[in-house]
Short mmCIF file of N, CA and C in Angstrom, two decimals:
data_model
loop_
_atom_site.label_atom_id
_atom_site.label_comp_id
_atom_site.label_asym_id
_atom_site.label_seq_id
_atom_site.Cartn_x
_atom_site.Cartn_y
_atom_site.Cartn_z
N UNK A 19 -15.67 7.23 -6.75
CA UNK A 19 -15.05 6.00 -7.08
C UNK A 19 -14.82 5.85 -8.59
N UNK A 20 -13.73 5.24 -8.95
CA UNK A 20 -13.39 4.96 -10.34
C UNK A 20 -13.13 3.52 -10.47
N UNK A 21 -13.76 2.86 -11.44
CA UNK A 21 -13.62 1.44 -11.70
C UNK A 21 -12.22 1.11 -12.05
N UNK A 22 -11.76 -0.06 -11.58
CA UNK A 22 -10.38 -0.54 -11.94
C UNK A 22 -10.48 -1.99 -12.27
N UNK A 23 -9.69 -2.44 -13.24
CA UNK A 23 -9.62 -3.83 -13.63
C UNK A 23 -8.35 -4.15 -14.38
N UNK A 24 -7.89 -5.36 -14.26
CA UNK A 24 -6.70 -5.79 -14.98
C UNK A 24 -6.73 -7.33 -15.12
N UNK A 25 -6.07 -7.79 -16.19
CA UNK A 25 -5.98 -9.23 -16.48
C UNK A 25 -4.50 -9.62 -16.17
N UNK A 26 -4.33 -10.62 -15.33
CA UNK A 26 -3.04 -11.13 -15.01
C UNK A 26 -2.85 -12.50 -15.70
N UNK A 27 -1.84 -12.57 -16.55
CA UNK A 27 -1.63 -13.79 -17.35
C UNK A 27 -0.80 -14.80 -16.58
N UNK A 28 -1.01 -16.06 -16.91
CA UNK A 28 -0.27 -17.13 -16.21
C UNK A 28 1.23 -16.97 -16.20
N UNK A 29 1.81 -17.11 -15.03
CA UNK A 29 3.24 -17.20 -14.80
C UNK A 29 3.92 -15.82 -15.19
N UNK A 30 3.15 -14.79 -15.20
CA UNK A 30 3.75 -13.42 -15.39
C UNK A 30 3.53 -12.52 -14.20
N UNK A 31 4.48 -11.68 -13.95
CA UNK A 31 4.31 -10.71 -12.85
C UNK A 31 3.83 -9.38 -13.43
N UNK A 32 2.83 -8.85 -12.77
CA UNK A 32 2.34 -7.54 -13.23
C UNK A 32 2.42 -6.57 -12.06
N UNK A 33 3.15 -5.49 -12.24
CA UNK A 33 3.26 -4.46 -11.11
C UNK A 33 2.32 -3.35 -11.36
N UNK A 34 1.57 -3.01 -10.34
CA UNK A 34 0.73 -1.85 -10.36
C UNK A 34 1.46 -0.77 -9.61
N UNK A 35 1.93 0.22 -10.29
CA UNK A 35 2.73 1.33 -9.63
C UNK A 35 1.82 2.32 -8.94
N UNK A 36 2.33 2.85 -7.82
CA UNK A 36 1.54 3.78 -7.01
C UNK A 36 1.24 5.04 -7.85
N UNK A 37 0.08 5.62 -7.50
CA UNK A 37 -0.42 6.79 -8.13
C UNK A 37 -1.26 7.56 -7.14
N UNK A 38 -0.67 8.48 -6.38
CA UNK A 38 -1.41 9.23 -5.42
C UNK A 38 -2.62 9.94 -5.91
N UNK A 39 -2.58 10.34 -7.19
CA UNK A 39 -3.69 11.13 -7.78
C UNK A 39 -4.98 10.33 -7.86
N UNK A 40 -4.83 8.98 -7.90
CA UNK A 40 -6.08 8.20 -8.06
C UNK A 40 -6.68 7.77 -6.67
N UNK A 41 -5.95 7.83 -5.60
CA UNK A 41 -6.43 7.41 -4.33
C UNK A 41 -6.09 5.94 -4.03
N UNK A 42 -6.75 5.35 -3.00
CA UNK A 42 -6.43 4.02 -2.61
C UNK A 42 -7.15 3.02 -3.51
N UNK A 43 -6.40 1.95 -3.85
CA UNK A 43 -6.99 0.89 -4.68
C UNK A 43 -7.68 -0.16 -3.81
N UNK A 44 -8.94 -0.43 -4.11
CA UNK A 44 -9.69 -1.46 -3.41
C UNK A 44 -9.93 -2.58 -4.42
N UNK A 45 -9.57 -3.79 -4.11
CA UNK A 45 -9.79 -4.90 -5.04
C UNK A 45 -10.97 -5.72 -4.48
N UNK A 46 -11.98 -5.93 -5.30
CA UNK A 46 -13.19 -6.59 -4.85
C UNK A 46 -13.37 -8.03 -5.30
N UNK A 47 -12.74 -8.44 -6.41
CA UNK A 47 -13.02 -9.75 -6.92
C UNK A 47 -11.88 -10.25 -7.85
N UNK A 48 -11.64 -11.54 -7.80
CA UNK A 48 -10.75 -12.24 -8.77
C UNK A 48 -11.62 -13.28 -9.45
N UNK A 49 -11.55 -13.30 -10.79
CA UNK A 49 -12.32 -14.21 -11.60
C UNK A 49 -11.50 -14.83 -12.73
N UNK A 50 -11.67 -16.19 -12.92
CA UNK A 50 -10.97 -16.86 -13.97
C UNK A 50 -11.37 -16.32 -15.30
N UNK A 51 -10.45 -16.18 -16.24
CA UNK A 51 -10.77 -15.79 -17.61
C UNK A 51 -11.46 -16.97 -18.30
N UNK A 52 -12.08 -16.68 -19.42
CA UNK A 52 -12.77 -17.68 -20.20
C UNK A 52 -11.73 -18.63 -20.79
N UNK A 53 -11.95 -19.90 -20.69
CA UNK A 53 -11.01 -20.82 -21.28
C UNK A 53 -11.38 -22.24 -20.78
N UNK A 54 -10.61 -23.16 -21.27
CA UNK A 54 -10.81 -24.61 -20.96
C UNK A 54 -9.59 -25.13 -20.20
N UNK A 55 -9.79 -25.48 -18.99
CA UNK A 55 -8.70 -25.96 -18.12
C UNK A 55 -9.31 -26.66 -16.95
N UNK A 56 -8.57 -27.71 -16.44
CA UNK A 56 -9.08 -28.38 -15.26
C UNK A 56 -8.23 -28.06 -14.03
N UNK A 57 -7.13 -27.43 -14.24
CA UNK A 57 -6.23 -27.15 -13.08
C UNK A 57 -6.59 -25.82 -12.39
N UNK A 58 -6.21 -25.76 -11.12
CA UNK A 58 -6.39 -24.53 -10.39
C UNK A 58 -5.40 -23.44 -10.72
N UNK A 59 -5.83 -22.20 -10.44
CA UNK A 59 -4.96 -21.05 -10.62
C UNK A 59 -4.86 -20.36 -9.32
N UNK A 60 -3.70 -20.02 -8.84
CA UNK A 60 -3.47 -19.39 -7.56
C UNK A 60 -3.05 -17.92 -7.85
N UNK A 61 -3.75 -16.99 -7.25
CA UNK A 61 -3.43 -15.56 -7.36
C UNK A 61 -2.59 -15.10 -6.21
N UNK A 62 -1.47 -14.51 -6.48
CA UNK A 62 -0.56 -14.10 -5.40
C UNK A 62 -0.34 -12.58 -5.53
N UNK A 63 0.11 -11.97 -4.39
CA UNK A 63 0.25 -10.54 -4.29
C UNK A 63 1.49 -10.24 -3.45
N UNK A 64 2.28 -9.27 -3.86
CA UNK A 64 3.43 -8.81 -3.04
C UNK A 64 3.35 -7.30 -2.97
N UNK A 65 3.53 -6.75 -1.80
CA UNK A 65 3.54 -5.32 -1.60
C UNK A 65 4.83 -4.89 -1.04
N UNK A 66 5.46 -3.84 -1.60
CA UNK A 66 6.69 -3.28 -1.08
C UNK A 66 7.84 -4.20 -1.08
N UNK A 67 7.90 -5.15 -2.03
CA UNK A 67 9.02 -6.05 -2.17
C UNK A 67 9.04 -7.20 -1.18
N UNK A 68 7.97 -7.32 -0.39
CA UNK A 68 7.87 -8.42 0.60
C UNK A 68 7.53 -9.72 -0.16
N UNK A 69 7.74 -10.87 0.51
CA UNK A 69 7.38 -12.13 -0.07
C UNK A 69 5.90 -12.13 -0.47
N UNK A 70 5.56 -12.87 -1.55
CA UNK A 70 4.13 -12.84 -1.97
C UNK A 70 3.24 -13.67 -1.03
N UNK A 71 1.99 -13.29 -0.97
CA UNK A 71 0.97 -14.00 -0.23
C UNK A 71 -0.08 -14.45 -1.21
N UNK A 72 -0.77 -15.56 -0.87
CA UNK A 72 -1.82 -16.09 -1.72
C UNK A 72 -3.07 -15.32 -1.41
N UNK A 73 -3.69 -14.76 -2.47
CA UNK A 73 -4.99 -14.08 -2.27
C UNK A 73 -6.16 -15.04 -2.45
N UNK A 74 -6.07 -16.00 -3.38
CA UNK A 74 -7.13 -16.92 -3.58
C UNK A 74 -6.62 -18.04 -4.46
N UNK A 75 -7.42 -19.12 -4.47
CA UNK A 75 -7.20 -20.23 -5.34
C UNK A 75 -8.45 -20.51 -6.16
N UNK A 76 -8.39 -20.45 -7.44
CA UNK A 76 -9.56 -20.63 -8.34
C UNK A 76 -9.46 -21.89 -9.11
N UNK A 77 -10.64 -22.57 -9.27
CA UNK A 77 -10.67 -23.79 -9.98
C UNK A 77 -11.87 -23.75 -10.91
N UNK A 78 -11.65 -24.09 -12.25
CA UNK A 78 -12.76 -24.10 -13.22
C UNK A 78 -13.92 -24.97 -12.78
N UNK A 79 -15.09 -24.52 -13.00
CA UNK A 79 -16.43 -25.22 -12.79
C UNK A 79 -16.72 -25.40 -11.31
N UNK A 80 -15.81 -25.14 -10.39
CA UNK A 80 -16.21 -25.24 -8.96
C UNK A 80 -16.05 -23.97 -8.20
N UNK A 81 -15.02 -23.22 -8.49
CA UNK A 81 -14.75 -21.96 -7.81
C UNK A 81 -14.09 -21.01 -8.80
N UNK A 82 -14.86 -20.42 -9.70
CA UNK A 82 -14.30 -19.66 -10.76
C UNK A 82 -14.16 -18.18 -10.40
N UNK A 83 -14.71 -17.77 -9.26
CA UNK A 83 -14.67 -16.38 -8.84
C UNK A 83 -14.55 -16.31 -7.34
N UNK A 84 -13.85 -15.28 -6.84
CA UNK A 84 -13.64 -15.18 -5.41
C UNK A 84 -13.77 -13.72 -5.01
N UNK A 85 -14.71 -13.44 -4.06
CA UNK A 85 -14.78 -12.03 -3.54
C UNK A 85 -13.55 -11.71 -2.71
N UNK A 86 -13.04 -10.52 -2.89
CA UNK A 86 -11.92 -10.02 -2.11
C UNK A 86 -12.31 -8.69 -1.43
N UNK A 87 -11.63 -8.35 -0.39
CA UNK A 87 -11.84 -7.08 0.24
C UNK A 87 -10.47 -6.54 0.72
N UNK A 88 -9.73 -6.08 -0.32
CA UNK A 88 -8.36 -5.62 -0.08
C UNK A 88 -8.20 -4.18 -0.49
N UNK A 89 -7.51 -3.47 0.31
CA UNK A 89 -7.25 -2.09 0.04
C UNK A 89 -5.73 -1.75 0.19
N UNK A 90 -5.19 -1.05 -0.79
CA UNK A 90 -3.76 -0.72 -0.84
C UNK A 90 -3.59 0.81 -0.71
N UNK A 91 -2.55 1.21 0.02
CA UNK A 91 -2.25 2.65 0.13
C UNK A 91 -1.83 3.23 -1.20
N UNK A 92 -2.02 4.53 -1.33
CA UNK A 92 -1.69 5.23 -2.56
C UNK A 92 -0.23 5.11 -2.97
N UNK A 93 0.68 4.96 -1.95
CA UNK A 93 2.10 4.93 -2.25
C UNK A 93 2.68 3.51 -2.36
N UNK A 94 1.81 2.49 -2.37
CA UNK A 94 2.27 1.11 -2.49
C UNK A 94 2.42 0.66 -3.97
N UNK A 95 3.54 0.05 -4.25
CA UNK A 95 3.67 -0.67 -5.58
C UNK A 95 3.24 -2.07 -5.29
N UNK A 96 2.34 -2.61 -6.01
CA UNK A 96 1.74 -3.93 -5.75
C UNK A 96 2.10 -4.84 -6.95
N UNK A 97 2.58 -6.03 -6.70
CA UNK A 97 2.94 -6.99 -7.73
C UNK A 97 1.92 -8.15 -7.67
N UNK A 98 1.25 -8.47 -8.75
CA UNK A 98 0.34 -9.57 -8.85
C UNK A 98 0.92 -10.65 -9.79
N UNK A 99 0.56 -11.90 -9.43
CA UNK A 99 1.00 -12.99 -10.33
C UNK A 99 0.00 -14.10 -10.19
N UNK A 100 -0.07 -14.95 -11.23
CA UNK A 100 -0.95 -16.10 -11.29
C UNK A 100 -0.11 -17.33 -11.53
N UNK A 101 -0.22 -18.27 -10.67
CA UNK A 101 0.42 -19.57 -10.84
C UNK A 101 -0.65 -20.56 -11.30
N UNK A 102 -0.59 -20.98 -12.52
CA UNK A 102 -1.56 -21.87 -13.11
C UNK A 102 -1.69 -21.57 -14.59
N UNK A 103 -2.57 -22.40 -15.29
CA UNK A 103 -2.62 -22.31 -16.75
C UNK A 103 -3.51 -21.26 -17.34
N UNK A 104 -4.33 -20.55 -16.49
CA UNK A 104 -5.32 -19.66 -17.04
C UNK A 104 -5.17 -18.23 -16.47
N UNK A 105 -5.51 -17.20 -17.23
CA UNK A 105 -5.35 -15.86 -16.69
C UNK A 105 -6.52 -15.57 -15.75
N UNK A 106 -6.35 -14.49 -14.93
CA UNK A 106 -7.31 -14.13 -13.92
C UNK A 106 -7.56 -12.63 -14.10
N UNK A 107 -8.84 -12.24 -13.99
CA UNK A 107 -9.25 -10.86 -13.97
C UNK A 107 -9.40 -10.40 -12.56
N UNK A 108 -8.75 -9.30 -12.20
CA UNK A 108 -8.95 -8.64 -10.93
C UNK A 108 -9.76 -7.42 -11.15
N UNK A 109 -10.78 -7.14 -10.35
CA UNK A 109 -11.57 -5.94 -10.46
C UNK A 109 -11.77 -5.25 -9.12
N UNK A 110 -12.01 -4.00 -9.20
CA UNK A 110 -12.21 -3.21 -8.04
C UNK A 110 -12.43 -1.71 -8.39
N UNK A 111 -11.93 -0.89 -7.52
CA UNK A 111 -12.12 0.55 -7.74
C UNK A 111 -11.04 1.34 -6.93
N UNK A 112 -10.85 2.58 -7.43
CA UNK A 112 -10.04 3.48 -6.69
C UNK A 112 -10.95 4.29 -5.76
N UNK A 113 -10.61 4.28 -4.49
CA UNK A 113 -11.38 5.01 -3.54
C UNK A 113 -10.91 6.48 -3.56
N UNK A 114 -11.75 7.40 -3.76
CA UNK A 114 -11.33 8.80 -3.82
C UNK A 114 -10.76 9.19 -2.46
N UNK A 115 -9.84 10.17 -2.51
CA UNK A 115 -9.24 10.67 -1.28
C UNK A 115 -10.36 11.45 -0.55
N UNK A 116 -10.33 11.23 0.80
CA UNK A 116 -11.30 11.98 1.57
C UNK A 116 -10.55 12.80 2.62
N UNK A 117 -11.10 13.91 3.03
CA UNK A 117 -10.44 14.79 3.99
C UNK A 117 -10.52 14.27 5.39
N UNK A 118 -11.61 13.61 5.75
CA UNK A 118 -11.75 13.05 7.06
C UNK A 118 -11.33 11.62 7.05
N UNK A 119 -10.96 11.10 8.18
CA UNK A 119 -10.46 9.72 8.34
C UNK A 119 -11.64 8.73 8.15
N UNK A 120 -11.46 7.81 7.31
CA UNK A 120 -12.50 6.82 7.04
C UNK A 120 -12.15 5.56 7.88
N UNK A 121 -12.97 5.31 8.92
CA UNK A 121 -12.65 4.27 9.84
C UNK A 121 -12.66 2.90 9.20
N UNK A 122 -13.64 2.62 8.26
CA UNK A 122 -13.64 1.28 7.60
C UNK A 122 -12.39 1.10 6.77
N UNK A 123 -11.95 2.11 6.09
CA UNK A 123 -10.71 1.99 5.28
C UNK A 123 -9.51 1.66 6.18
N UNK A 124 -9.48 2.28 7.35
CA UNK A 124 -8.39 2.07 8.31
C UNK A 124 -8.37 0.66 8.76
N UNK A 125 -9.51 0.03 9.03
CA UNK A 125 -9.58 -1.32 9.47
C UNK A 125 -9.18 -2.27 8.34
N UNK A 126 -9.59 -2.04 7.11
CA UNK A 126 -9.16 -2.87 6.01
C UNK A 126 -7.67 -2.79 5.77
N UNK A 127 -7.16 -1.59 5.85
CA UNK A 127 -5.69 -1.39 5.67
C UNK A 127 -4.93 -2.17 6.73
N UNK A 128 -5.40 -2.17 7.98
CA UNK A 128 -4.75 -2.88 9.03
C UNK A 128 -4.74 -4.36 8.72
N UNK A 129 -5.81 -4.92 8.10
CA UNK A 129 -5.83 -6.32 7.75
C UNK A 129 -4.78 -6.68 6.73
N UNK A 130 -4.64 -5.78 5.73
CA UNK A 130 -3.68 -5.97 4.70
C UNK A 130 -2.25 -5.91 5.25
N UNK A 131 -2.02 -4.94 6.17
CA UNK A 131 -0.67 -4.83 6.76
C UNK A 131 -0.35 -6.08 7.57
N UNK A 132 -1.33 -6.61 8.27
CA UNK A 132 -1.11 -7.87 9.05
C UNK A 132 -0.77 -9.02 8.13
N UNK A 133 -1.48 -9.09 6.98
CA UNK A 133 -1.14 -10.15 6.03
C UNK A 133 0.25 -10.01 5.44
N UNK A 134 0.68 -8.80 5.29
CA UNK A 134 1.98 -8.56 4.71
C UNK A 134 3.12 -8.80 5.76
N UNK A 135 2.74 -8.78 6.92
CA UNK A 135 3.75 -8.92 8.00
C UNK A 135 4.12 -10.37 8.24
N UNK A 136 5.00 -10.89 7.41
CA UNK A 136 5.38 -12.30 7.46
C UNK A 136 6.58 -12.55 8.34
N UNK A 137 7.25 -11.53 8.77
CA UNK A 137 8.49 -11.70 9.51
C UNK A 137 8.35 -11.34 10.96
N UNK A 138 7.09 -11.17 11.44
CA UNK A 138 6.89 -10.88 12.84
C UNK A 138 7.16 -9.41 13.22
N UNK A 139 7.25 -8.50 12.25
CA UNK A 139 7.45 -7.13 12.54
C UNK A 139 6.17 -6.57 13.11
N UNK A 140 6.27 -5.46 13.87
CA UNK A 140 5.11 -4.85 14.39
C UNK A 140 4.31 -4.22 13.29
N UNK A 141 2.97 -4.28 13.48
CA UNK A 141 2.07 -3.65 12.46
C UNK A 141 1.93 -2.19 12.74
N UNK A 142 1.56 -1.45 11.64
CA UNK A 142 1.39 -0.02 11.78
C UNK A 142 0.12 0.31 12.56
N UNK A 143 0.13 1.33 13.36
CA UNK A 143 -0.99 1.72 14.14
C UNK A 143 -1.31 3.20 13.77
N UNK A 144 -2.53 3.66 14.06
CA UNK A 144 -2.91 5.03 13.78
C UNK A 144 -2.07 5.98 14.60
#
């Protein structure tokens, strides 16, 4: 595993481009950056040019951090954005490529695919 992290600034889109050499990206947590604000910040994600989905909603002093369990394929370009006045730190890790099929990764990936499927298209199966 290799640690991964990025800061997404308010009202900006940040694209994480695919990189097969690093393996699958697993995002574990979203946390509000240090600052003073009373308004909530919404973290959004779009994969493969599809409409964005809300990953979490963070509010200072009540819900400043949110655990996530998301995994993205090596060939996915992922766009993150924050709607709100404060930046958000996303953290996780790159899962090393494995030669045998990892069942837990397959289940997580299916959850992500189902979330992305906003137009009623059939989900991918093994």
